[in-house]
Amino acid sequence: MADLALSVLDLAPVRTGETHADSFAASVRLARLAEARGYRRVWYAEHHNMARIASSATSVLIAHIANHTSTIRLGAGGVMLPNHSPLVIAEQFGTLASLHPGRIDLGLGRAPGSDRATMYAMRRDATSSDSFPQDVLELQAYLGDETRVPGVHAYPGRNTNVPLYILGSSLYGAQLAAALGLPYAFASHFAPAALQQAVALYRREFRPSAQLDAPYVIAGFNVIAADDRADAEQQFQQAKRSRVRAFARPGVRLSDDEADAVLDSPEGRQIAGMMQYSAVGRPHEVRDELEQFAKHADADEVIVAFQSPGADDRLRSAELLAEVALAG
């Protein structure tokens, strides 16, 4: 796997009985391990109104992790740009880049990262995503030495040239990333359907840019590695139950048996299918499946979402994968 970069997507999960502070402490531990073991970067995703995800204030979390690490790249995977003004995001990530030079990435998505009611609470218009391409260009200009709004510059931000990445799970993001000459990250860890078609389109239509002279693909992949395969499979079942519970109506609490019954239904199998691209088992088994996935996805880099329910088990997964995939 010498030519394949491995990175980490930290979903900053909050388990039942834990606090957000517990989640942040676990994220620090994971980033430190990733830095020590040779992972390329750690990204955090913007979500809102989700009690079990703690990364809503994405730039603040990145700043916290950066203060507890030294060299590893950190970034958003991603910021949902229609929720924000490009100027404010340029200022936030320009600040991060000024404090931690050469370490900050900015992945951009156009989904809300929330439900309709939360969109309203964020004062976001339902049509905000229509201007996503223009907003990306406006943001890119703020981070360089130009501006698309006469007389307005990002301070901090100007001339930091924070690298941009386009995130997506459809052909739309692939087309935009190709047209702008930006790296493309596909969310195959939860939206697998269009992976190969989107990557092929991106590579075919890519136009070189000042940031990037050749296509670069990052693909998301779920991993649970354990010393014992049965343990890994049990953790994966718990992860699928958690996914079902996340889709349950507010106030509905499902027991393990009830969640398993949902997983056996057509709707539940569809939810479980969101985790199609997953490797579960002992370290060498996981490494082999990850290598096969990278070829299947035609990816230059795989960003791994460690899906073990507990923080200690996620760290163990990251450690075991590093031992077989990043050694040397």
Coordinates of C-alpha atoms in Angstrom, one line a residue:
M1 CA 0.0 0.0 0.0
A2 CA 3.0 2.3 -0.4
D3 CA 1.3 4.5 -3.1
L4 CA -2.0 4.8 -1.2
A5 CA -2.5 7.5 1.4
L6 CA -4.6 6.7 4.4
S7 CA -6.5 9.3 6.4
V8 CA -9.1 9.5 9.1
L9 CA -12.7 10.9 9.1
D10 CA -13.6 11.5 12.7
L11 CA -17.3 11.7 13.1
A12 CA -16.9 12.9 16.7
P13 CA -19.6 10.6 18.0
V14 CA -21.2 11.0 21.4
R15 CA -22.3 7.7 23.1
T16 CA -25.2 7.4 25.4
G17 CA -24.1 8.5 28.9
E18 CA -21.2 10.5 27.5
T19 CA -20.8 14.3 27.2
H20 CA -19.6 16.4 24.3
A21 CA -16.4 17.0 26.3
D22 CA -15.9 13.2 26.3
S23 CA -16.2 13.2 22.5
F24 CA -13.7 16.0 22.1
A25 CA -11.2 14.2 24.4
A26 CA -11.6 11.1 22.3
S27 CA -11.0 13.1 19.1
V28 CA -7.8 14.4 20.5
R29 CA -6.6 10.9 21.3
L30 CA -7.5 9.7 17.8
A31 CA -5.7 12.6 16.1
R32 CA -2.6 12.1 18.2
L33 CA -2.6 8.4 17.3
A34 CA -3.1 9.2 13.6
E35 CA -0.2 11.7 13.7
A36 CA 2.1 9.2 15.4
R37 CA 1.2 6.3 13.1
G38 CA 1.5 8.0 9.7
Y39 CA -2.1 8.8 8.6
R40 CA -2.1 11.7 6.2
R41 CA -4.9 13.9 7.6
V42 CA -7.9 13.9 9.9
W43 CA -11.1 15.6 8.8
Y44 CA -14.3 16.6 10.7
A45 CA -17.7 17.0 9.2
E46 CA -20.3 19.7 9.8
H47 CA -23.6 18.3 11.1
H48 CA -26.4 20.1 13.0
N49 CA -29.2 19.1 15.4
M50 CA -27.7 15.6 15.8
A51 CA -27.3 14.7 19.5
R52 CA -24.8 12.0 18.8
I53 CA -22.4 14.0 16.6
A54 CA -20.3 16.8 18.2
S55 CA -18.6 18.4 15.2
S56 CA -21.2 21.1 14.4
A57 CA -18.8 24.0 15.1
T58 CA -16.3 22.4 12.7
S59 CA -13.6 25.1 12.6
V60 CA -13.6 25.4 16.4
L61 CA -13.1 21.7 16.8
I62 CA -10.2 21.8 14.2
A63 CA -8.6 24.6 16.2
H64 CA -8.8 22.5 19.4
I65 CA -7.3 19.4 17.8
A66 CA -4.6 21.5 16.1
N67 CA -3.5 22.8 19.5
H68 CA -3.1 19.2 20.7
T69 CA -1.1 17.9 17.7
S70 CA 2.0 19.1 15.8
T71 CA 2.3 17.9 12.2
I72 CA -0.8 16.1 10.9
R73 CA -3.1 17.9 8.4
L74 CA -6.5 18.7 9.8
G75 CA -9.6 20.0 8.0
A76 CA -13.2 20.0 7.3
G77 CA -14.7 17.1 5.5
G78 CA -16.6 19.2 5.1
V79 CA -18.0 22.6 5.7
M80 CA -21.5 22.8 4.2
L81 CA -20.9 26.1 2.4
P82 CA -24.6 27.0 1.7
N83 CA -25.0 27.4 5.5
H84 CA -22.4 30.2 5.6
S85 CA -21.1 33.2 3.8
P86 CA -17.9 32.5 1.9
L87 CA -16.3 35.5 3.6
V88 CA -16.9 34.1 7.1
I89 CA -15.5 30.7 6.1
A90 CA -12.5 32.3 4.5
E91 CA -11.8 34.3 7.8
Q92 CA -12.2 31.1 9.9
F93 CA -9.9 28.9 7.9
G94 CA -7.6 31.8 7.2
T95 CA -7.2 32.1 10.9
L96 CA -6.6 28.4 11.3
A97 CA -4.0 28.5 8.5
S98 CA -2.3 31.5 10.1
L99 CA -2.1 29.7 13.4
H100 CA -1.1 26.3 11.9
P101 CA 0.7 26.9 8.6
G102 CA 0.7 24.1 6.1
R103 CA -1.7 21.9 8.1
I104 CA -5.2 23.0 7.2
D105 CA -7.6 21.6 4.6
L106 CA -11.0 22.9 3.6
G107 CA -13.5 20.4 2.2
L108 CA -16.7 21.9 0.9
G109 CA -20.1 20.4 0.5
R110 CA -23.5 21.8 -0.6
A111 CA -25.8 19.6 1.5
P112 CA -27.4 21.3 4.6
G113 CA -26.0 18.8 7.1
S114 CA -29.3 19.0 8.8
D115 CA -33.1 18.6 8.4
R116 CA -35.5 21.2 7.1
A117 CA -36.4 22.7 10.5
T118 CA -32.7 23.1 11.3
M119 CA -32.2 24.8 8.0
Y120 CA -34.8 27.4 9.1
A121 CA -33.1 27.8 12.5
M122 CA -29.8 28.5 10.7
R123 CA -31.6 31.2 8.6
R124 CA -30.7 29.2 5.5
D125 CA -32.9 29.6 2.4
A126 CA -33.9 26.3 0.7
T127 CA -32.3 27.6 -2.5
S128 CA -28.9 28.5 -1.0
S129 CA -27.3 25.5 -2.6
D130 CA -28.1 26.8 -6.0
S131 CA -25.2 29.2 -5.8
F132 CA -22.7 26.6 -4.5
P133 CA -20.3 26.9 -7.6
Q134 CA -20.2 30.7 -7.3
D135 CA -19.7 30.5 -3.6
V136 CA -16.8 28.2 -4.0
L137 CA -15.1 30.6 -6.4
E138 CA -15.8 33.5 -4.1
L139 CA -14.3 31.6 -1.2
Q140 CA -11.3 30.6 -3.3
A141 CA -10.6 34.2 -4.3
Y142 CA -10.7 35.4 -0.6
L143 CA -8.1 32.8 0.3
G144 CA -5.9 34.0 -2.6
D145 CA -4.9 37.5 -3.6
E146 CA -8.2 38.3 -5.4
T147 CA -11.8 39.1 -4.6
R148 CA -15.0 38.6 -6.5
V149 CA -16.6 41.3 -4.3
P150 CA -14.9 44.6 -5.0
G151 CA -13.3 46.2 -2.0
V152 CA -13.8 43.1 0.3
H153 CA -11.0 40.9 1.4
A154 CA -10.7 38.2 4.1
Y155 CA -8.4 39.2 7.0
P156 CA -7.1 36.6 8.1
G157 CA -7.5 34.6 4.9
R158 CA -6.0 36.6 2.1
N159 CA -3.0 34.8 0.6
T160 CA -3.2 31.8 2.9
N161 CA -4.2 29.7 -0.1
V162 CA -5.9 27.0 2.0
P163 CA -6.4 24.0 -0.3
L164 CA -10.0 23.4 -1.3
Y165 CA -11.6 20.0 -1.8
I166 CA -15.1 19.3 -3.3
L167 CA -17.1 16.7 -1.4
G168 CA -20.0 14.9 -2.9
S169 CA -22.0 11.7 -3.4
S170 CA -23.3 12.4 -6.8
L171 CA -22.3 13.4 -10.3
Y172 CA -22.8 17.0 -9.5
G173 CA -19.8 17.3 -7.2
A174 CA -17.7 15.3 -9.6
Q175 CA -18.5 17.7 -12.4
L176 CA -17.8 20.7 -10.3
A177 CA -14.5 19.4 -8.9
A178 CA -13.4 18.5 -12.4
A179 CA -14.4 21.9 -13.9
L180 CA -12.6 23.8 -11.1
G181 CA -9.5 21.6 -11.1
L182 CA -9.9 20.7 -7.4
P183 CA -9.5 17.4 -5.5
Y184 CA -12.7 15.3 -5.2
A185 CA -13.7 13.4 -2.1
F186 CA -16.6 11.0 -2.5
A187 CA -18.7 10.1 0.5
S188 CA -18.8 6.4 -0.2
H189 CA -18.7 5.6 3.6
F190 CA -22.5 6.4 3.7
A191 CA -23.6 7.0 0.1
P192 CA -22.1 4.3 -2.0
A193 CA -24.3 4.2 -5.1
A194 CA -22.6 6.5 -7.6
L195 CA -19.0 6.0 -6.5
Q196 CA -17.5 4.5 -9.7
Q197 CA -19.6 6.6 -12.1
A198 CA -18.7 9.8 -10.3
V199 CA -15.0 9.1 -10.1
A200 CA -14.8 8.1 -13.8
L201 CA -16.6 11.4 -14.7
Y202 CA -14.3 13.4 -12.5
R203 CA -11.1 11.9 -14.0
R204 CA -12.4 12.2 -17.5
E205 CA -13.4 15.8 -17.3
F206 CA -10.7 17.2 -15.0
R207 CA -9.1 20.5 -16.0
P208 CA -5.8 21.4 -14.4
S209 CA -5.8 24.5 -12.1
A210 CA -3.4 26.6 -10.0
Q211 CA -4.0 24.2 -7.1
L212 CA -3.9 20.9 -8.8
D213 CA -2.4 19.7 -12.1
A214 CA -3.9 16.2 -12.2
P215 CA -7.0 14.5 -10.7
Y216 CA -6.9 13.5 -7.1
V217 CA -9.6 11.2 -5.6
I218 CA -10.3 10.6 -1.9
A219 CA -12.9 7.9 -1.1
G220 CA -14.6 7.2 2.2
F221 CA -14.5 3.7 3.7
N222 CA -15.7 2.2 7.0
V223 CA -13.4 0.1 9.1
I224 CA -13.7 -2.0 12.3
A225 CA -10.5 -3.9 13.0
A226 CA -10.1 -6.0 16.1
D227 CA -7.8 -8.8 17.3
D228 CA -10.7 -11.2 17.1
R229 CA -13.1 -11.3 14.1
A230 CA -16.1 -12.1 16.2
D231 CA -15.5 -9.0 18.3
A232 CA -15.2 -6.9 15.1
E233 CA -18.5 -8.3 13.8
Q234 CA -20.2 -7.7 17.1
Q235 CA -19.0 -4.1 17.0
F236 CA -20.3 -3.7 13.4
Q237 CA -23.7 -5.0 14.4
Q238 CA -23.8 -2.3 17.2
A239 CA -22.8 0.3 14.6
K240 CA -25.7 -0.7 12.3
R241 CA -28.1 -0.6 15.2
S242 CA -26.9 2.9 15.9
R243 CA -27.5 3.9 12.3
V244 CA -31.1 2.5 12.6
R245 CA -31.7 4.5 15.8
A246 CA -30.5 7.6 14.1
F247 CA -33.3 7.3 11.6
A248 CA -36.0 6.6 14.3
R249 CA -38.6 9.2 15.0
P250 CA -37.7 11.6 17.8
G251 CA -38.5 10.2 21.2
V252 CA -38.5 6.6 20.0
R253 CA -36.0 4.3 21.7
L254 CA -35.3 0.9 20.1
S255 CA -33.9 -2.0 22.0
D256 CA -31.2 -4.2 20.4
D257 CA -33.9 -6.7 19.4
E258 CA -36.1 -4.0 17.9
A259 CA -33.2 -2.5 16.0
D260 CA -32.2 -5.9 14.6
A261 CA -35.8 -6.5 13.5
V262 CA -35.7 -3.2 11.6
L263 CA -32.4 -4.2 10.0
D264 CA -34.1 -7.4 8.7
S265 CA -36.9 -5.3 7.0
P266 CA -36.6 -3.8 3.5
E267 CA -36.2 -0.3 5.0
G268 CA -33.5 -1.5 7.4
R269 CA -31.6 -3.3 4.7
Q270 CA -31.5 -0.1 2.8
I271 CA -30.1 1.7 5.8
A272 CA -27.5 -1.0 6.4
G273 CA -26.7 -0.7 2.6
M274 CA -25.4 2.8 3.3
M275 CA -22.4 1.0 4.9
Q276 CA -21.8 -1.2 1.9
Y277 CA -18.2 -0.1 1.7
S278 CA -16.9 -1.5 5.0
A279 CA -14.1 -3.8 6.2
V280 CA -14.7 -5.7 9.4
G281 CA -12.4 -8.3 10.9
R282 CA -8.8 -8.9 11.8
P283 CA -6.1 -6.4 10.7
H284 CA -4.9 -8.3 7.6
E285 CA -8.4 -9.0 6.5
V286 CA -9.3 -5.3 6.8
R287 CA -6.1 -4.3 4.9
D288 CA -6.9 -6.6 2.0
E289 CA -10.4 -5.4 1.7
L290 CA -9.2 -1.8 1.9
E291 CA -6.8 -2.4 -0.9
Q292 CA -9.5 -4.0 -3.0
F293 CA -11.8 -1.0 -2.3
A294 CA -9.1 1.5 -3.3
K295 CA -8.8 -0.2 -6.7
H296 CA -12.5 -0.4 -7.1
A297 CA -12.9 3.3 -6.3
D298 CA -9.8 4.3 -8.4
A299 CA -8.8 6.3 -5.4
D300 CA -5.5 8.1 -4.6
E301 CA -6.4 8.2 -0.9
V302 CA -8.8 6.4 1.3
I303 CA -10.3 8.3 4.3
V304 CA -11.3 5.9 6.9
A305 CA -14.3 6.2 9.2
F306 CA -13.7 4.0 12.2
Q307 CA -17.1 2.8 13.2
S308 CA -16.5 1.0 16.5
P309 CA -19.1 2.3 19.0
G310 CA -16.6 2.9 21.8
A311 CA -13.6 5.4 21.8
D312 CA -11.1 2.8 22.9
D313 CA -12.2 0.4 20.2
R314 CA -11.9 3.1 17.6
L315 CA -8.4 3.8 18.7
R316 CA -7.6 0.1 18.6
S317 CA -9.0 -0.1 15.0
A318 CA -6.8 2.8 14.0
E319 CA -3.8 1.3 15.6
L320 CA -4.3 -2.2 14.1
L321 CA -4.8 -0.8 10.6
A322 CA -1.7 1.3 10.9
E323 CA 0.3 -1.7 11.9
V324 CA -0.5 -3.6 8.7
A325 CA -1.1 -0.8 6.2
L326 CA 1.3 2.0 7.3
A327 CA 4.2 0.1 8.7
G328 CA 7.5 1.4 7.4

